[in-house]
Short mmCIF file of C-alpha atoms in Angstrom, two decimals:
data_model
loop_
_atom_site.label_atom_id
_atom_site.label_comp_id
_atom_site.label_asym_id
_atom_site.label_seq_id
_atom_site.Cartn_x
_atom_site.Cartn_y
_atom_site.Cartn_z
CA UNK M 1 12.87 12.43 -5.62
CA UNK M 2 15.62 10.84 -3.09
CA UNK M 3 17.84 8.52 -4.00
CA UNK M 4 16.54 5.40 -2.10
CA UNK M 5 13.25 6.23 -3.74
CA UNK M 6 14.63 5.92 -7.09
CA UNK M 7 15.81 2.27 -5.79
CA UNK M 8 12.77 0.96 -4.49
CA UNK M 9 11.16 2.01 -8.11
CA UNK M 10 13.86 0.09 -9.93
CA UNK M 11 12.93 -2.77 -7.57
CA UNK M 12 9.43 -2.98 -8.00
CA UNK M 13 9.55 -3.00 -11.37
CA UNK M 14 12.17 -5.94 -11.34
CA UNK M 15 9.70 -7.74 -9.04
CA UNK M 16 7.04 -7.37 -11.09
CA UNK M 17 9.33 -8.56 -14.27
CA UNK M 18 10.28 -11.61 -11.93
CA UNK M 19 5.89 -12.43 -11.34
CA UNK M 20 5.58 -10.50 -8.45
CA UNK M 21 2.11 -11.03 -6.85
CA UNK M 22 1.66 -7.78 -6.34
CA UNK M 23 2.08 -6.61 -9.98
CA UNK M 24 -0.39 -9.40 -11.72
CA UNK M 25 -3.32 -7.72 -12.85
CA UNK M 26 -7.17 -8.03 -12.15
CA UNK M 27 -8.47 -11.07 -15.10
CA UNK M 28 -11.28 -9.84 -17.43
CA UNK M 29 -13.20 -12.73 -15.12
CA UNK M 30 -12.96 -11.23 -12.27
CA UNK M 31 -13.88 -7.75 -13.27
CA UNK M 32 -16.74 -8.56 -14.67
CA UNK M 33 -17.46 -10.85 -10.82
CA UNK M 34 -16.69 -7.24 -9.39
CA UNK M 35 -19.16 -6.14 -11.49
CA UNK M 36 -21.92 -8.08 -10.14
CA UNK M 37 -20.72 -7.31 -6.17
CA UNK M 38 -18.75 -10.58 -6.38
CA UNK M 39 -14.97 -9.82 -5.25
CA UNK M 40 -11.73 -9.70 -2.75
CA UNK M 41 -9.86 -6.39 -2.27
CA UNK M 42 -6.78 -6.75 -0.07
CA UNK M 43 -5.42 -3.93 2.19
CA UNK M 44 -3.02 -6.41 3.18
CA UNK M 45 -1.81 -10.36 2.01
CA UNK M 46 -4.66 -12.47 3.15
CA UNK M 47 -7.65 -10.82 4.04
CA UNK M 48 -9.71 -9.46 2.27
CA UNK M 49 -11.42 -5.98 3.04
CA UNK M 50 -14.83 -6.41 4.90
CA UNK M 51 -17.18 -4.84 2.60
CA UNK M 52 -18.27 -3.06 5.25
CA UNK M 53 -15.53 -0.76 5.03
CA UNK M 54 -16.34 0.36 1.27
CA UNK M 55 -19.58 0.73 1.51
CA UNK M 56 -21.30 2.11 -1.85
CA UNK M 57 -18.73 3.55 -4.28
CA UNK M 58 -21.46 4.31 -6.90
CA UNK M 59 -20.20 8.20 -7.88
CA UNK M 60 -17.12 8.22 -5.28
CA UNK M 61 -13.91 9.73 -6.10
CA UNK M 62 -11.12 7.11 -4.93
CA UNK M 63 -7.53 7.22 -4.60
CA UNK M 64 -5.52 4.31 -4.86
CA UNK M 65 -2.63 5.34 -3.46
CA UNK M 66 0.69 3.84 -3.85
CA UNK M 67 -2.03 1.38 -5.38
CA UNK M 68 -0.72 0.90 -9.02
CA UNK M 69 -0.69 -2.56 -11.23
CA UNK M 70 -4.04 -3.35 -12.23
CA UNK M 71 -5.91 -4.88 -8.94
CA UNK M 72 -7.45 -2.56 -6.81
CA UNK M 73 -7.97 -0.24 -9.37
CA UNK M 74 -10.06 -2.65 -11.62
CA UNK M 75 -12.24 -3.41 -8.98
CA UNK M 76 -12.88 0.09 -7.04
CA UNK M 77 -14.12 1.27 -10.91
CA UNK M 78 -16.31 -2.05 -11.49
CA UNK M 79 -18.14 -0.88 -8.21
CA UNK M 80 -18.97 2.58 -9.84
CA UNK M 81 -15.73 4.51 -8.22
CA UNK M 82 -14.43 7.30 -10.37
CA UNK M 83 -10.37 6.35 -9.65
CA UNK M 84 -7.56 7.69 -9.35
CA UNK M 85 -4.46 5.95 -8.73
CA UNK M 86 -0.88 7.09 -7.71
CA UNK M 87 2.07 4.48 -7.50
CA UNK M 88 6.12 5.29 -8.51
CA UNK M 89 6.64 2.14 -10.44
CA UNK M 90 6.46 2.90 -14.00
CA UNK M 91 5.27 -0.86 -14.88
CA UNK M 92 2.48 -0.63 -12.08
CA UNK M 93 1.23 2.35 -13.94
CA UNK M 94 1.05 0.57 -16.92
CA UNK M 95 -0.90 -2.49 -15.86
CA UNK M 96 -3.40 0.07 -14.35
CA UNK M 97 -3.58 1.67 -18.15
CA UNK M 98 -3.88 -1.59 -19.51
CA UNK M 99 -6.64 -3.01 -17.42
CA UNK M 100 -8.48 0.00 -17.95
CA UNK M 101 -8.00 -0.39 -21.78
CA UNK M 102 -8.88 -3.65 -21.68
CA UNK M 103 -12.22 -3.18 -19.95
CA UNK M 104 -12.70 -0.02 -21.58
CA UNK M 105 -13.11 2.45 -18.72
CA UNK M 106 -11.22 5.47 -17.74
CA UNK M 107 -9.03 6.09 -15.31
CA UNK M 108 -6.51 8.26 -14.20
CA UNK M 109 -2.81 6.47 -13.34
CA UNK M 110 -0.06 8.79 -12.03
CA UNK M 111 3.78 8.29 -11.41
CA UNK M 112 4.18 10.25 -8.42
CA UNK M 113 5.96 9.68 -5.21
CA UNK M 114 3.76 9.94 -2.09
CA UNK M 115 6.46 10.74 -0.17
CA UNK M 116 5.95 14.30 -1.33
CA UNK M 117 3.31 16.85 -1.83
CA UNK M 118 0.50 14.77 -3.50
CA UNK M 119 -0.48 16.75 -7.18
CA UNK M 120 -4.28 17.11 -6.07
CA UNK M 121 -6.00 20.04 -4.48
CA UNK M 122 -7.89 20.07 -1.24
CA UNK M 123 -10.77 17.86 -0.58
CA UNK M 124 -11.08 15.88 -4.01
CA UNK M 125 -11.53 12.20 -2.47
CA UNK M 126 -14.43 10.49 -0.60
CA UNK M 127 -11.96 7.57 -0.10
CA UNK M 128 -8.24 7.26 -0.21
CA UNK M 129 -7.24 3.17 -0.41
CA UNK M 130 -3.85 2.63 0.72
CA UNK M 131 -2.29 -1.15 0.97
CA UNK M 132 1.14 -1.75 2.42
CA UNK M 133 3.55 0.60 0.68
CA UNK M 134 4.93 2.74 3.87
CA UNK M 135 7.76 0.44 3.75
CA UNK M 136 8.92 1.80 0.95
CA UNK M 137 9.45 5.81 2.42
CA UNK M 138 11.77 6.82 5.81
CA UNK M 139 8.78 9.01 7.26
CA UNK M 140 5.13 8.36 6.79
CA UNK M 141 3.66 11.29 9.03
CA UNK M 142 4.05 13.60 5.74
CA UNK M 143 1.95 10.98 3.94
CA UNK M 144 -0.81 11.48 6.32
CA UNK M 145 -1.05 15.05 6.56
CA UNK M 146 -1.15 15.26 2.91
CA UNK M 147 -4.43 12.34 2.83
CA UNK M 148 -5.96 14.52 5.58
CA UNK M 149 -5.55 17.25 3.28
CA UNK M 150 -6.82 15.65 -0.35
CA UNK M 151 -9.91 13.99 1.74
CA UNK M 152 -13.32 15.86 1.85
CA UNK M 153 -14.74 16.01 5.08
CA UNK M 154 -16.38 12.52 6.81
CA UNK M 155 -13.81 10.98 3.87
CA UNK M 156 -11.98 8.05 4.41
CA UNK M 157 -8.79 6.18 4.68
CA UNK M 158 -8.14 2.31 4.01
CA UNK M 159 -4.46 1.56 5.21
CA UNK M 160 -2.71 -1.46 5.03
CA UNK M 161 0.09 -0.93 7.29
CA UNK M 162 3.46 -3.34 8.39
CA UNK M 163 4.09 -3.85 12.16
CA UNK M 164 7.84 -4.24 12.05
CA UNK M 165 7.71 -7.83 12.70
CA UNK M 166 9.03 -8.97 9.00
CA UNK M 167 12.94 -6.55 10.11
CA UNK M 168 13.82 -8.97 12.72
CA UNK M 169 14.19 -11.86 11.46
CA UNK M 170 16.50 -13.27 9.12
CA UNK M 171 15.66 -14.15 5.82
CA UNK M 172 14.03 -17.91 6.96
CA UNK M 173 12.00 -15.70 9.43
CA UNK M 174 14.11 -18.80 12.08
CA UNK M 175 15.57 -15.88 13.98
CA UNK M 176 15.78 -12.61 15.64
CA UNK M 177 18.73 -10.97 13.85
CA UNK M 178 17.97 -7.11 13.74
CA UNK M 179 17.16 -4.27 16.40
CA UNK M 180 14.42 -2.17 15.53
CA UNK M 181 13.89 0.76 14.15
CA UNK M 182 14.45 -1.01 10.69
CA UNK M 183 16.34 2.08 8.87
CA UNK M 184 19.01 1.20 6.57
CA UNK M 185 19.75 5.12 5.58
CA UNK M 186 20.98 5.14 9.76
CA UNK M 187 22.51 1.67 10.02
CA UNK M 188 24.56 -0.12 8.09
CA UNK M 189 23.92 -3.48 9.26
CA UNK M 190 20.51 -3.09 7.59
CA UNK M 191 22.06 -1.43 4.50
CA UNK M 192 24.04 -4.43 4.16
CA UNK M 193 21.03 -6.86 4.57
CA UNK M 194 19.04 -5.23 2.07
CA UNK M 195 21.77 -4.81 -0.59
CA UNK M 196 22.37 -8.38 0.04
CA UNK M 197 19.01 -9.69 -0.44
CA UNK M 198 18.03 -7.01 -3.26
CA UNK M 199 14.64 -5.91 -1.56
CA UNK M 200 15.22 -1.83 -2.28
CA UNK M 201 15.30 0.02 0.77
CA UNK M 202 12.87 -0.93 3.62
CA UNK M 203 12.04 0.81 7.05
CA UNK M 204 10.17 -0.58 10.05
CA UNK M 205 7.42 2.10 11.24
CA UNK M 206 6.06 1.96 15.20
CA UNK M 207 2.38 1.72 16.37
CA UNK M 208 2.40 5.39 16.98
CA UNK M 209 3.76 6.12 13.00
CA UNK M 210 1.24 4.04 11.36
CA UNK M 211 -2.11 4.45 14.09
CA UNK M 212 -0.89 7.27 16.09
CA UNK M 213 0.08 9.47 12.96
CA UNK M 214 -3.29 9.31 11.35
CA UNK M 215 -5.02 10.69 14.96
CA UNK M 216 -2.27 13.20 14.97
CA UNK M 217 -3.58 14.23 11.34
CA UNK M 218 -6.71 14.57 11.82
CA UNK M 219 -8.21 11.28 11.47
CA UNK M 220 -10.40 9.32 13.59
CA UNK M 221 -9.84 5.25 13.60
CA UNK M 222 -13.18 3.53 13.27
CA UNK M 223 -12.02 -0.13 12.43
CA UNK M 224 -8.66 -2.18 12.33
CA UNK M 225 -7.73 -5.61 11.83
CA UNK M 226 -4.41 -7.74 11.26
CA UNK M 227 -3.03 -10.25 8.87
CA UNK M 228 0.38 -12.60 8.68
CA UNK M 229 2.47 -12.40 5.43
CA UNK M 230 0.34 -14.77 3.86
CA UNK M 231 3.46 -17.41 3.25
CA UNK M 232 6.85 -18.40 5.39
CA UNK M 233 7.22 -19.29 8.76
CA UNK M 234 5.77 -16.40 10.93
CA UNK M 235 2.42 -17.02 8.63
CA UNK M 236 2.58 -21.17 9.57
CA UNK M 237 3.07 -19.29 13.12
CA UNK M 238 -0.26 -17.66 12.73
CA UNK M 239 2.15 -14.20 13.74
CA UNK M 240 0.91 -11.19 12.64
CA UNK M 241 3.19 -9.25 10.78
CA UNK M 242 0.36 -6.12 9.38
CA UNK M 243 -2.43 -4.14 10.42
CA UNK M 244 -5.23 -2.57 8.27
CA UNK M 245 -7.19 0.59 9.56
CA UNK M 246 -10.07 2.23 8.61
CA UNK M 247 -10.13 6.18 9.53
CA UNK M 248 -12.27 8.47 9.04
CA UNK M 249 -11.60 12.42 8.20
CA UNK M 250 -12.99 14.51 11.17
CA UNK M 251 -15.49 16.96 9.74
#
């Protein structure tokens, strides 16, 4: 495991210590909503995943990946989903064990990093759920090799994926302040920005990363839609600042 991975764990887990909105897990209320086909599952901040896009889980193996503390998780079991989810934070990990504990079901939560080889064999998932987390890792093209790779065929992939828009702007999103790529382990400048403002360490990823990487892999893009941060002034903007695809595995 690098060394800015080891960061961005350390980070998360202070977020989530801090209330991090990300790291609150699923209430016993709204599991038992799920239950009954009554819930929001979020790819991205604001909007929720069309049901559409899930279709039945009854039976399904899912990966949640780089999908740990306690939300997704919850709810792709309360559907009939036998889960697994993969995240590096320690404390999301946790809140997936806990929820699970609490609702008495099983599930299997792994500390891994998914910037490596993922520790499943070929073809094990009907559906891989992945919200925004490619922030977090320099190069995502392994990432999507390896989902090609763990999906069986006609399987799918949920992304939630970040446009670049948020590495920019400054820190009151008021103006343009950084070039792009966003790549602190090449510049500096960024280095410096996230040091100062204690987010880990963050990389921008282009169109043809995040979309054009999953064609490249072997996927085929059947949906996509895109969201604003959900708070701050590019979201009062109505400025998009992710995407969220839905691919399927060529057969």
């Amino acid at each position: 495991m690098s060394e800015y991975i080891k960061k961005n764990q350390q980070t998360i887990d202070r977020w989530i210590e801090e209330g991090w909105q990300w790291g609150e897990p699923l209430s016993h209320e709204l599991f038992l909503k799920a239950k009954q086909g009554d819930y929001s599952i979020f790819l991205t901040p604001t909007i929720s995943v069309p049901k559409s896009w899930l279709g039945s889980l009854k039976g399904k193996k899912v990966l949640g990946l780089a999908s740990g503390g306690g939300q997704q998780g919850p709810i792709l079991t309360a559907l009939g989903a036998d889960v697994t989810i993969i995240d590096f934070s320690e404390k999301q990990i946790s809140s997936e064990k806990q929820v699970a504990q609490r609702e008495k079901y099983n599930i299997e939560a792994i500390q891994g990093d998914i910037s490596e080889r993922l520790p499943f064999e070929d073809e094990t998932f009907d559906l891989v759920f992945h919200p925004v987390s490619n922030v977090y890792i320099e190069k995502v093209q392994p990432v999507w090799e390896e989902v090609v790779r763990i999906l069986k065929p006609n399987g799918e992939l949920l992304a939630g994926l970040d446009n670049g828009i948020n590495y920019i702007v400054d820190f009151n999103e008021e103006k343009i302040v950084n070039n792009l790529p966003f790549n602190p382990l090449k510049n500096p400048q960024h280095m410096q920005q996230v040091e100062s403002e204690q987010s880990g360490v963050q990389f921008s990823h282009t169109i043809e990363e995040q979309i054009g990487g999953q064609l490249k892999a072997g996927l085929t893009l059947l949906d996509i839609y895109q969201d604003t941060n959900g708070t701050g002034r590019l979201h009062e903007l109505n400025i998009p600042s992710y995407w969220a695809t839905r691919a399927v595995k060529n057969g």
